[in-house]
Amino acid sequence: MNTAVNNNFSIKPLVAAVSVAISAASAFAAPTPNQMPGAGVVVACNLPGCTTYGGVTAPITGLVSGTTIGVAGQVVIQWGGTGSPVDVTNPAGFNIGSNGKLTFSGGLANSSVLNIDASGNASQIFGALESSAVPFGFTPSMFIANGNGIVLGAGGRIAAPSGIGLIGANLNNATAKNDFILNNSTGVAYLDVTGGQSTVTVNGAINGSLTSNTPAQYVLLVGGDITNTGNIYSVYTNALAGLRAVATTATVNAVAGTTVNRLFDVNAGALVAGYDVGTSAGQLEVASATSKFVNTGSIAGYEIHVWGVDGVRTGTAGSTDPLVGMYSDYWIDLSTVNATAKTEVYNVISGYTTNKSLGYFYTNYWTGTDGDVTINALTPGTQPSSIATMYDTLIYGQNIAISSTINHKLASAGGNQLDFNTEIYASQSLTTTADIGAGYYVYLENTGSGPMSIGGNVISDTNKNGNGGIDISSTGKNAPTTISGNLTSYGYEVSVDANGPLTISGNINVPNDYAYIYNYGTASGNTTTISGNVTAYYDVSVYNYGALSSNLNITGTLTGGDNVYVRSNGNLQLSKVVAGYETDIDVYGLSSMLNGPVTAGSYLYYYAPAAMTKAKPAAVLTSPYVSIEALNFVGVNASGATYANAGEKPAAQIVTNSLDLYMYGSFNAPIAGNTNWLTN
């Protein structure tokens, strides 16, 4: 997603990057302090002569620190490998020692340089690499490709105002070179990534300047395992660990039907492969099934998109370091591919610019992404929650566990909550222990047979504009659902749908709309238990659709400004009910126990054609009109047994002006009203 960008980001302290990459690349000796890239030759360009500017021509040998190489148009430089020149000053390959500095400068707008390291060793940048407009007026974008891996050392710095790509793959082939220099039918410079994926490690800093805290236009990291322990500051960051573009065909170098894996539009600075993972052209495909992305440094900017086929981690579990994490003013997007993969969200996930909040937060949103999700992020400073977004939060995964608050930034704090949701969808299990909120709707859904446990409070329409609602759904057959947090919607309805044992101990409050609690579980013994209070401005509906052995136990109070509807296909335990207009109670089981008062402003219907109904002394049915159709309806004492003496018998258990009785067995309960009713 590319949109207009505000680059005025505030300065954040750099995270100390002291880790040493433990990878295949670390097996190679570090470059000497004064080492520079060696044995280079221009192998392709889109302008006649393939001559580099700034006093350096092909072959490119004998470089010293401070060298500037001019780049006009699209240029491919091969460092080492077959056909490379002899360099008596520097070893073959693209390496920069700790004292070294190499600058690329553009002779034309939209210039770019692809550095292919064909030395057989990893590329190691321990010094400074920059793109500069001095002395030629334009800053070229830079790419480094190496099938043996790339390491940016802890003291290494890359300044790429027009963008940088670190590609842990071998691009030393004619198709990749020709597509890069626009030698194709589209006239666009593409980055083609094929073959295996090698390690890319960032221990230093990447941004847009060696002297000031400005962002690179983009940072593209492509490889097998990708690790960042340093600082990345870029308008757009794309990291693809174990992925490449799906192969398609195009006309390249005047040859139609050439196989290409076009991943990146160099001139536009954007992915062309899209964000979905699949087998179709225009999608991403798996190149390395075990690849992971791990961040224990900082990544900041406008948009951050990270894929790790077998895992993504944004920080360190249990760490309270507020300088570690991901900071974006617009979009953080994390995706894994394998069913066994994990997305682990730790440390700070927030906006970057001072007083700005994160825009969107996505996990596993795209086609073909999968895996478990764990979120345990820090509260970033004065943010109202651990993850506070301005717009939609969309979390997809198999087993999802969230112990961080997730909310929208309040309008009173400069946020904009209208019509944006927090949506969490699990395919196996879902557990939340912290508060979840949204300016509009909150959707919590589990489609698997694992448990759903909502332990924190859930709030919709947190801005109280009368919009949005809460939808909690557990559709997996016989999946248990537990809601111990409070559910509050200041907008529309609260809806809870279950398909297995359901327990609600938190309160449900809908001051402006409806409350629905439906259990569709049909397994024997499926039970719905509600001990919290349920209150709605209009209707409260509680339906248990299970088998005859599926019971409905309600010890909390049901309060509907209009109506209260209760239905149990099994046995019923019911406490207090208050309805402004109508109460309707349907029992299809063999037992019904009324433990508290049931009140309706106009009509009260009780239907239990097969149940032995017992009404305790507190269970007084009060309404101008009462209709009872039941097998047996019997008043009992506080313990549920037959009255032991007259003192246990209440003055009345049905208080009404109009009573309709349809009894299939017996009726034995005191009645009171404005008529001289029979007393029993």
XYZ file of C-alpha atoms in Angstrom:
680
model
C 0.000 0.000 0.000
C 1.653 3.247 -1.131
C 0.172 6.566 -0.140
C 1.338 10.097 0.479
C 3.995 10.028 3.167
C 4.824 12.435 5.964
C 8.544 12.006 6.525
C 8.821 14.355 9.481
C 9.498 11.633 12.004
C 10.875 12.521 15.401
C 14.188 11.197 16.618
C 14.208 8.015 18.662
C 17.335 6.867 20.520
C 19.198 4.120 18.734
C 19.117 0.674 20.224
C 22.562 -0.582 21.125
C 23.345 -3.296 18.581
C 26.034 -5.517 20.014
C 24.883 -8.938 18.870
C 27.038 -10.912 16.491
C 25.185 -12.812 13.791
C 25.258 -16.558 14.380
C 24.735 -17.777 10.859
C 26.455 -19.241 7.857
C 27.729 -15.765 7.059
C 29.575 -15.506 10.389
C 31.820 -18.374 9.332
C 33.722 -15.950 7.104
C 36.460 -13.720 8.504
C 35.455 -10.102 9.064
C 36.799 -7.614 6.528
C 39.970 -5.796 7.480
C 39.368 -2.223 8.742
C 40.316 -0.546 5.438
C 38.858 -3.178 3.089
C 36.637 -2.010 0.232
C 34.684 -3.879 -2.470
C 37.070 -5.603 -4.835
C 37.342 -7.041 -8.334
C 34.297 -5.253 -9.726
C 33.140 -4.981 -13.292
C 30.062 -3.403 -14.862
C 28.236 -6.295 -16.509
C 25.029 -4.535 -17.611
C 23.478 -1.085 -17.850
C 20.736 0.656 -19.807
C 22.933 3.408 -21.249
C 25.647 3.090 -23.945
C 29.143 2.383 -22.755
C 28.310 1.010 -19.308
C 30.695 3.592 -17.870
C 30.485 4.555 -14.251
C 31.036 8.162 -13.358
C 33.088 10.023 -10.758
C 36.458 9.073 -12.175
C 35.944 5.328 -11.795
C 35.532 3.161 -14.893
C 35.226 -0.549 -15.511
C 36.985 -2.561 -14.275
C 36.442 -1.322 -10.729
C 39.549 -2.111 -8.718
C 41.827 -0.466 -6.196
C 39.043 1.254 -4.260
C 39.953 3.224 -1.147
C 37.740 4.636 1.597
C 35.879 7.719 0.476
C 35.457 6.574 -3.140
C 32.353 7.810 -4.997
C 31.018 5.738 -7.888
C 28.667 7.542 -10.229
C 25.587 5.689 -11.437
C 23.622 6.825 -14.514
C 20.417 4.888 -15.114
C 20.334 1.226 -14.123
C 23.730 -0.385 -13.597
C 24.727 -3.926 -12.581
C 28.178 -4.403 -11.046
C 29.553 -7.882 -10.428
C 32.146 -8.165 -7.665
C 34.302 -11.269 -8.043
C 33.362 -14.499 -9.752
C 33.970 -15.679 -13.283
C 35.478 -13.016 -15.531
C 36.240 -10.593 -12.708
C 39.355 -8.437 -12.954
C 42.429 -8.854 -10.796
C 42.366 -6.531 -7.797
C 45.636 -6.267 -5.904
C 44.169 -3.868 -3.307
C 40.969 -5.546 -2.112
C 39.740 -9.144 -2.018
C 37.006 -9.993 -4.495
C 33.480 -9.381 -3.244
C 31.327 -6.611 -1.841
C 32.762 -5.921 1.617
C 33.441 -2.713 3.544
C 35.732 -2.668 6.582
C 35.066 -0.662 9.723
C 37.125 2.296 8.427
C 35.749 2.109 4.901
C 33.205 4.335 3.182
C 31.717 3.861 -0.295
C 29.332 6.304 -1.960
C 27.120 5.823 -5.017
C 25.973 9.011 -6.728
C 23.397 9.243 -9.508
C 23.930 10.966 -12.806
C 20.222 10.743 -13.656
C 16.920 10.635 -11.788
C 15.650 7.135 -10.927
C 19.133 5.696 -11.177
C 19.843 2.430 -9.386
C 22.734 0.038 -8.915
C 22.638 -3.726 -8.387
C 25.791 -5.062 -6.742
C 26.135 -8.810 -7.271
C 28.677 -10.418 -4.973
C 29.875 -13.527 -6.838
C 32.945 -14.147 -4.656
C 31.503 -17.225 -2.953
C 31.711 -15.521 0.448
C 29.164 -13.518 2.393
C 28.999 -9.755 1.880
C 30.031 -7.953 5.068
C 29.465 -4.236 5.595
C 31.226 -3.059 8.755
C 31.765 0.524 7.598
C 29.656 3.068 5.727
C 27.688 2.679 2.495
C 25.727 5.640 1.231
C 23.833 7.018 -1.711
C 24.477 10.702 -2.284
C 23.361 13.502 -4.576
C 26.852 15.017 -4.447
C 28.295 15.814 -6.925
C 25.797 14.596 -9.524
C 22.420 15.780 -8.251
C 20.538 12.506 -7.731
C 20.645 9.699 -5.183
C 20.474 6.225 -6.747
C 18.757 3.315 -5.069
C 21.137 0.516 -4.095
C 20.868 -3.285 -4.068
C 23.281 -5.933 -2.834
C 22.672 -9.539 -3.871
C 24.645 -12.478 -2.519
C 23.663 -16.133 -2.502
C 26.047 -16.707 0.421
C 24.486 -14.163 2.749
C 24.774 -10.511 3.784
C 25.836 -9.059 7.153
C 25.592 -5.423 8.221
C 27.944 -5.309 11.203
C 27.159 -3.649 14.529
C 29.178 -0.585 13.511
C 27.992 -0.622 9.920
C 25.875 2.193 8.509
C 23.808 2.317 5.320
C 22.390 5.667 4.236
C 19.904 5.141 1.412
C 17.633 8.134 0.821
C 16.309 6.523 -2.388
C 16.126 2.993 -0.984
C 18.227 -0.077 -0.273
C 17.709 -3.784 -0.931
C 19.696 -6.561 0.770
C 18.990 -9.726 -1.198
C 20.231 -13.014 0.185
C 19.991 -14.804 -3.153
C 22.087 -15.347 -6.276
C 21.066 -12.874 -8.994
C 24.115 -13.627 -11.142
C 22.099 -14.645 -14.197
C 21.214 -13.036 -17.509
C 17.478 -12.722 -16.816
C 17.948 -10.891 -13.525
C 20.491 -8.528 -15.062
C 18.418 -7.748 -18.155
C 15.218 -7.221 -16.208
C 17.022 -4.878 -13.827
C 18.347 -2.619 -16.615
C 14.894 -2.308 -18.285
C 15.873 -4.641 -21.140
C 12.301 -5.908 -21.344
C 9.060 -5.111 -23.101
C 7.654 -3.045 -20.217
C 10.531 -0.600 -19.819
C 10.444 -1.103 -16.043
C 13.369 -2.036 -13.844
C 12.498 -5.217 -11.947
C 14.286 -7.167 -9.264
C 14.031 -10.880 -10.090
C 14.714 -13.205 -7.159
C 15.093 -16.911 -7.898
C 16.964 -19.822 -6.381
C 17.805 -20.503 -2.752
C 17.581 -18.024 0.084
C 20.550 -17.211 2.337
C 20.894 -15.388 5.641
C 20.517 -11.610 5.914
C 21.624 -10.052 9.211
C 21.327 -6.404 10.217
C 23.296 -5.495 13.340
C 23.972 -1.870 12.398
C 21.852 1.043 11.232
C 19.959 1.714 7.999
C 18.325 5.078 7.345
C 18.480 7.967 4.882
C 21.574 9.845 6.017
C 24.900 9.300 7.734
C 24.571 12.612 9.561
C 20.867 13.092 10.409
C 17.890 10.981 11.479
C 15.974 10.869 8.211
C 14.324 7.784 6.736
C 15.407 5.740 3.774
C 12.715 5.698 1.109
C 12.497 1.916 1.436
C 14.337 -1.028 2.907
C 13.890 -4.393 1.192
C 15.231 -7.470 2.980
C 14.958 -10.772 1.119
C 16.574 -13.993 2.223
C 16.302 -17.143 4.286
C 16.552 -16.324 7.978
C 16.455 -12.544 8.443
C 17.607 -11.009 11.724
C 17.632 -7.393 12.867
C 19.370 -6.410 16.079
C 20.121 -2.881 14.892
C 18.049 0.070 13.718
C 16.056 0.297 10.509
C 14.380 3.609 9.747
C 12.539 3.680 6.441
C 9.348 5.015 4.927
C 8.547 1.516 3.630
C 10.112 -1.652 5.041
C 9.472 -5.009 3.389
C 11.138 -8.119 4.799
C 10.575 -11.515 3.175
C 12.190 -14.429 5.005
C 11.880 -17.526 2.840
C 9.691 -16.067 0.084
C 10.110 -15.031 -3.532
C 7.819 -14.112 -6.410
C 5.894 -16.857 -8.206
C 7.439 -17.538 -11.612
C 5.711 -16.177 -14.691
C 6.832 -15.385 -18.229
C 7.689 -12.122 -19.969
C 9.684 -10.756 -22.870
C 13.218 -10.089 -21.647
C 16.171 -9.221 -23.900
C 13.796 -9.628 -26.872
C 13.059 -13.249 -25.930
C 9.359 -13.911 -25.382
C 8.301 -16.480 -22.810
C 11.300 -15.906 -20.553
C 10.718 -17.165 -17.016
C 10.894 -14.333 -14.490
C 10.334 -14.037 -10.737
C 9.578 -10.342 -10.548
C 9.501 -9.338 -6.913
C 10.137 -5.605 -6.854
C 9.592 -2.588 -9.108
C 12.894 -0.765 -8.688
C 11.777 2.623 -10.013
C 8.506 2.667 -8.069
C 10.153 1.212 -4.966
C 7.316 -1.242 -4.355
C 6.572 -4.951 -4.365
C 5.002 -6.167 -7.584
C 4.428 -9.700 -6.332
C 1.614 -8.603 -4.037
C 1.096 -9.718 -0.447
C -0.731 -13.027 -0.951
C 1.080 -16.372 -0.800
C 0.066 -18.935 -3.412
C 0.916 -20.435 -6.774
C -0.485 -17.811 -9.145
C 1.416 -15.114 -10.980
C 1.490 -11.938 -8.932
C 1.769 -13.833 -5.646
C 4.570 -14.897 -3.325
C 5.771 -18.486 -3.007
C 7.848 -20.392 -0.477
C 11.552 -20.558 -1.294
C 12.748 -21.787 2.107
C 10.268 -23.579 4.374
C 12.273 -23.130 7.589
C 13.031 -19.418 7.301
C 12.240 -17.027 10.137
C 12.299 -13.288 10.753
C 13.540 -12.136 14.162
C 13.744 -8.526 15.346
C 15.418 -7.631 18.619
C 16.319 -4.108 17.531
C 14.063 -1.379 16.195
C 12.245 -0.960 12.895
C 10.555 2.383 12.367
C 8.789 4.263 9.601
C 5.517 4.633 7.775
C 4.744 1.049 6.665
C 6.292 -2.200 7.900
C 5.487 -5.499 6.145
C 7.213 -8.622 7.418
C 6.879 -12.231 6.261
C 8.615 -15.209 7.849
C 7.632 -18.565 6.376
C 8.282 -20.401 9.633
C 8.037 -17.570 12.144
C 8.057 -13.845 12.890
C 9.202 -12.278 16.158
C 9.132 -8.541 16.917
C 11.139 -8.534 20.152
C 12.114 -10.620 23.152
C 9.583 -12.373 25.371
C 9.624 -10.859 28.850
C 11.809 -7.909 27.830
C 10.782 -4.467 29.071
C 13.148 -2.566 26.788
C 11.030 0.316 25.379
C 13.498 0.899 22.523
C 12.995 -2.539 21.013
C 10.106 -3.232 18.668
C 8.325 -1.828 15.646
C 7.149 1.753 15.269
C 4.872 2.789 12.407
C 2.606 5.745 11.796
C 0.499 3.807 9.317
C 0.749 0.019 9.054
C 2.448 -2.943 10.731
C 1.755 -6.183 8.885
C 3.156 -9.524 10.123
C 2.669 -12.832 8.289
C 3.788 -16.447 8.595
C 3.049 -19.259 6.170
C 3.571 -22.670 7.758
C 0.788 -24.159 9.852
C 3.395 -24.771 12.585
C 4.784 -21.235 12.440
C 4.397 -18.619 15.166
C 3.915 -14.873 15.070
C 5.292 -13.542 18.356
C 4.630 -9.884 19.168
C 6.772 -8.538 22.019
C 8.160 -5.192 23.146
C 6.722 -1.977 21.686
C 4.289 -1.923 18.770
C 3.207 1.659 18.206
C 3.372 4.803 16.108
C 6.710 6.482 15.436
C 6.166 10.212 15.197
C 5.680 11.952 18.529
C 1.998 12.003 19.543
C 0.977 9.781 16.632
C -0.525 6.346 16.948
C -0.120 3.238 14.858
C -2.560 3.171 11.923
C -3.287 -0.473 11.036
C -2.079 -3.658 12.731
C -2.410 -6.954 10.813
C -1.258 -10.513 11.441
C -1.721 -13.337 8.917
C -4.262 -11.326 6.952
C -3.175 -12.373 3.466
C -4.160 -15.450 1.457
C -1.872 -18.386 2.216
C -0.682 -17.107 5.590
C -1.146 -19.235 8.692
C 0.235 -20.188 12.110
C -0.162 -19.364 15.797
C -0.137 -15.830 17.194
C 1.117 -14.679 20.600
C 0.818 -11.014 21.569
C 2.435 -9.719 24.754
C 3.510 -6.181 23.919
C 4.635 -3.385 26.209
C 2.596 -0.269 26.867
C 4.523 2.384 24.898
C 4.776 5.442 27.115
C 1.530 7.398 27.297
C -0.404 5.293 24.814
C -3.838 4.221 26.149
C -3.090 0.551 25.584
C -0.306 -1.835 24.650
C -1.332 -1.733 20.985
C -3.286 1.411 20.162
C -4.344 1.854 16.540
C -6.094 4.587 14.609
C -7.729 2.224 12.137
C -8.473 -1.503 11.782
C -6.743 -4.188 13.803
C -7.006 -7.582 12.051
C -5.492 -10.651 13.721
C -5.736 -14.091 12.115
C -4.146 -17.303 13.349
C -4.643 -20.849 14.554
C -4.045 -20.694 18.302
C -4.178 -17.041 19.310
C -3.111 -15.873 22.784
C -3.330 -12.172 23.651
C -2.169 -10.728 26.960
C -1.850 -7.115 25.776
C -4.594 -4.543 25.625
C -5.645 -3.744 22.065
C -7.676 -0.634 21.455
C -8.194 2.406 19.296
C -6.704 5.703 20.282
C -9.437 7.844 21.798
C -10.625 10.886 19.887
C -9.944 12.920 23.020
C -6.296 11.920 22.599
C -6.156 12.820 18.914
C -7.435 9.545 17.485
C -10.142 8.786 14.961
C -12.295 5.802 15.828
C -15.225 6.060 13.459
C -16.034 2.895 11.509
C -12.843 0.979 12.349
C -12.818 -2.481 13.878
C -10.781 -4.774 16.043
C -11.157 -8.244 14.540
C -9.534 -11.417 15.895
C -10.138 -14.721 14.106
C -8.723 -18.037 15.381
C -9.029 -21.366 13.591
C -8.178 -23.537 16.627
C -8.295 -21.618 19.925
C -8.488 -18.054 21.217
C -7.416 -16.724 24.617
C -7.423 -13.104 25.764
C -6.442 -11.950 29.240
C -6.335 -8.201 28.609
C -8.908 -5.649 27.495
C -9.926 -5.525 23.832
C -11.660 -2.454 22.417
C -12.658 -0.690 19.222
C -14.133 2.573 18.089
C -16.595 0.556 16.006
C -17.030 -3.263 16.102
C -15.098 -5.894 18.025
C -15.182 -9.332 16.391
C -13.772 -12.295 18.335
C -14.185 -15.607 16.535
C -12.900 -19.154 16.952
C -13.827 -21.672 14.274
C -11.876 -24.589 15.770
C -12.723 -27.168 18.410
C -10.263 -25.662 20.890
C -11.349 -23.404 23.742
C -12.239 -19.738 23.539
C -11.469 -17.832 26.723
C -12.187 -14.107 26.986
C -10.583 -13.045 30.253
C -10.308 -9.306 29.685
C -13.034 -6.740 29.204
C -14.352 -6.121 25.685
C -15.640 -2.666 24.752
C -17.020 -1.380 21.460
C -17.757 2.180 20.425
C -15.189 3.407 22.931
C -15.686 6.903 21.556
C -19.407 6.625 22.478
C -20.719 7.846 19.144
C -23.533 5.289 19.033
C -21.839 3.020 16.467
C -20.396 -0.479 16.441
C -20.969 -3.534 18.580
C -19.471 -6.773 19.888
C -19.683 -10.101 18.079
C -18.201 -13.136 19.867
C -18.503 -16.414 18.019
C -17.197 -19.916 18.760
C -18.416 -22.152 15.958
C -16.239 -25.248 16.364
C -18.293 -28.305 17.303
C -18.326 -28.835 21.093
C -15.748 -26.064 21.572
C -15.915 -24.664 25.124
C -16.347 -20.907 25.526
C -15.605 -18.969 28.702
C -16.232 -15.241 29.111
C -15.068 -13.865 32.439
C -14.490 -10.274 31.349
C -17.238 -7.691 30.999
C -18.758 -6.990 27.563
C -19.868 -3.403 26.972
C -21.147 -1.900 23.747
C -21.982 1.783 23.680
C -23.189 1.381 20.100
C -25.096 -1.568 18.704
C -25.691 -5.110 19.931
C -23.606 -7.570 21.883
C -23.875 -11.014 20.306
C -22.421 -14.228 21.761
C -22.694 -17.414 19.673
C -21.378 -20.725 21.008
C -21.400 -24.299 19.766
C -20.369 -26.053 22.960
C -20.281 -25.503 26.729
C -20.671 -21.781 27.429
C -19.825 -20.019 30.681
C -20.361 -16.289 31.177
C -19.340 -14.836 34.539
C -18.696 -11.279 33.386
C -21.433 -8.695 32.980
C -22.911 -7.749 29.606
C -24.087 -4.164 29.218
C -25.680 -2.683 26.087
C -27.081 0.737 27.042
C -28.346 1.520 23.519
C -29.262 -1.754 21.808
C -29.738 -5.552 22.081
C -27.973 -8.449 23.824
C -28.032 -11.901 22.225
C -26.643 -15.108 23.736
C -27.112 -18.193 21.566
C -25.685 -21.678 22.155
C -26.126 -23.995 19.172
C -24.232 -26.924 20.638
C -26.165 -30.169 20.231
C -23.878 -32.563 22.085
C -25.242 -34.362 25.105
C -24.456 -32.500 28.306
C -23.855 -29.200 26.566
C -24.537 -26.525 29.210
C -24.834 -22.749 29.207
C -24.049 -21.060 32.524
C -24.553 -17.333 33.068
C -23.627 -15.897 36.454
C -23.022 -12.333 35.278
C -25.751 -9.763 34.750
C -27.039 -9.086 31.222
C -28.567 -5.648 30.579
C -29.807 -4.171 27.296
C -31.725 -1.081 26.296
C -34.031 -3.140 24.066
C -34.099 -6.962 24.169
C -32.126 -9.628 26.001
C -32.276 -13.021 24.270
C -30.750 -16.182 25.772
C -31.274 -19.356 23.749
C -29.819 -22.791 24.445
C -30.521 -24.978 21.411
C -28.813 -28.158 22.657
C -30.196 -31.634 23.346
C -32.516 -32.451 26.261
C -29.453 -33.003 28.435
C -28.138 -29.535 27.573
C -28.992 -27.278 30.457
C -29.317 -23.534 30.844
C -28.287 -22.177 34.233
C -28.757 -18.458 34.858
C -27.905 -17.024 38.269
C -27.308 -13.472 37.076
C -30.017 -10.916 36.347
C -31.469 -10.462 32.855
C -32.741 -6.929 32.267
C -34.296 -5.812 28.989
C -35.709 -2.346 28.447
C -38.223 -3.952 26.081
C -38.205 -7.747 26.147
C -36.430 -10.717 27.672
C -36.490 -14.037 25.813
C -35.205 -17.254 27.421
C -35.235 -20.637 25.747
C -33.718 -23.903 26.952
C -33.933 -27.159 25.024
C -32.819 -28.861 28.233
C -33.391 -28.097 31.885
C -33.531 -24.527 33.175
C -32.283 -22.715 36.264
C -33.418 -19.079 36.188
C -32.830 -16.214 38.573
C -34.022 -12.622 38.254
C -35.655 -11.279 35.071
C -36.815 -7.711 34.478
C -38.481 -6.724 31.183
C -40.015 -3.372 30.338
C -42.592 -4.941 28.053
C -42.562 -8.738 27.587
C -40.886 -11.767 29.134
C -41.016 -15.049 27.234
C -39.611 -18.223 28.849
C -39.632 -21.517 26.921
C -38.414 -24.748 28.518
C -38.285 -28.017 26.555
C -36.428 -30.059 29.155
C -37.864 -32.075 32.023
C -36.988 -29.704 34.858
C -37.304 -25.973 35.432
C -36.341 -24.147 38.624
C -37.336 -20.498 39.055
C -35.080 -19.026 41.745
C -35.896 -15.317 41.581
C -38.509 -12.790 40.522
C -39.632 -12.556 36.909
C -41.188 -9.234 35.945
C -42.666 -7.863 32.728
C -44.260 -4.489 32.100
C -47.092 -5.897 29.971
C -46.871 -9.618 29.144
C -45.237 -12.654 30.745
C -45.314 -15.987 28.915
C -44.038 -19.187 30.507
C -44.065 -22.348 28.391
C -42.786 -25.679 29.780
C -44.977 -28.503 28.414
C -42.717 -31.341 29.578
C -41.075 -29.860 32.647
C -41.660 -30.174 36.335
C -41.519 -26.488 37.251
C -40.601 -25.428 40.769
C -40.878 -21.837 41.943
C -38.981 -20.810 45.066
C -40.492 -18.158 47.380
C -38.467 -15.391 45.722
C -39.665 -16.490 42.296
C -42.626 -14.125 41.993
C -44.024 -13.765 38.449
C -45.360 -10.239 38.035
C -47.042 -8.753 34.975
C -50.460 -7.308 34.008
C -50.900 -10.411 31.849
C -49.443 -13.836 32.692
C -49.764 -16.957 30.569
C -48.513 -20.302 31.870
C -48.542 -23.484 29.824
C -46.757 -26.237 31.710
C -46.804 -29.841 32.849
C -46.592 -29.035 36.549
C -46.049 -25.712 38.322
C -45.346 -26.020 42.037
C -44.278 -23.539 44.687
C -41.426 -24.806 46.883
C -39.357 -23.529 49.792
C -35.907 -21.911 49.567
C -34.153 -25.275 49.350
C -36.398 -26.506 46.561
C -38.407 -28.900 48.673
C -42.149 -28.935 49.329
C -43.289 -26.302 51.829
C -42.797 -27.705 55.320
C -45.222 -25.240 56.886
C -47.419 -22.265 56.041
C -44.695 -19.845 57.111
C -42.539 -20.881 54.172
C -45.278 -20.064 51.712
C -45.034 -16.580 50.151
C -48.043 -14.286 49.935
C -48.045 -14.663 46.162
C -45.936 -16.154 43.381
C -48.053 -14.903 40.525
C -49.144 -11.271 40.634
C -51.283 -10.268 37.663
C -54.535 -8.759 36.436
C -55.089 -11.473 33.852
C -53.992 -15.122 34.094
C -54.214 -17.840 31.475
C -53.372 -21.327 32.698
C -52.875 -24.323 30.393
C -51.831 -27.208 32.619
C -51.076 -30.772 31.552
C -50.520 -31.787 35.150
C -51.056 -29.780 38.331
C -50.712 -26.163 39.454
C -49.945 -25.307 43.068
C -48.762 -21.766 43.769
C -50.297 -18.691 45.476
C -51.839 -16.073 43.169
C -52.593 -12.404 43.794
C -54.191 -9.686 41.651
C -57.068 -7.286 41.366
C -59.489 -10.208 41.228
C -60.356 -12.697 43.974
C -58.276 -15.546 42.561
C -58.445 -19.041 43.903
C -55.792 -19.655 46.556
C -54.044 -23.012 46.805
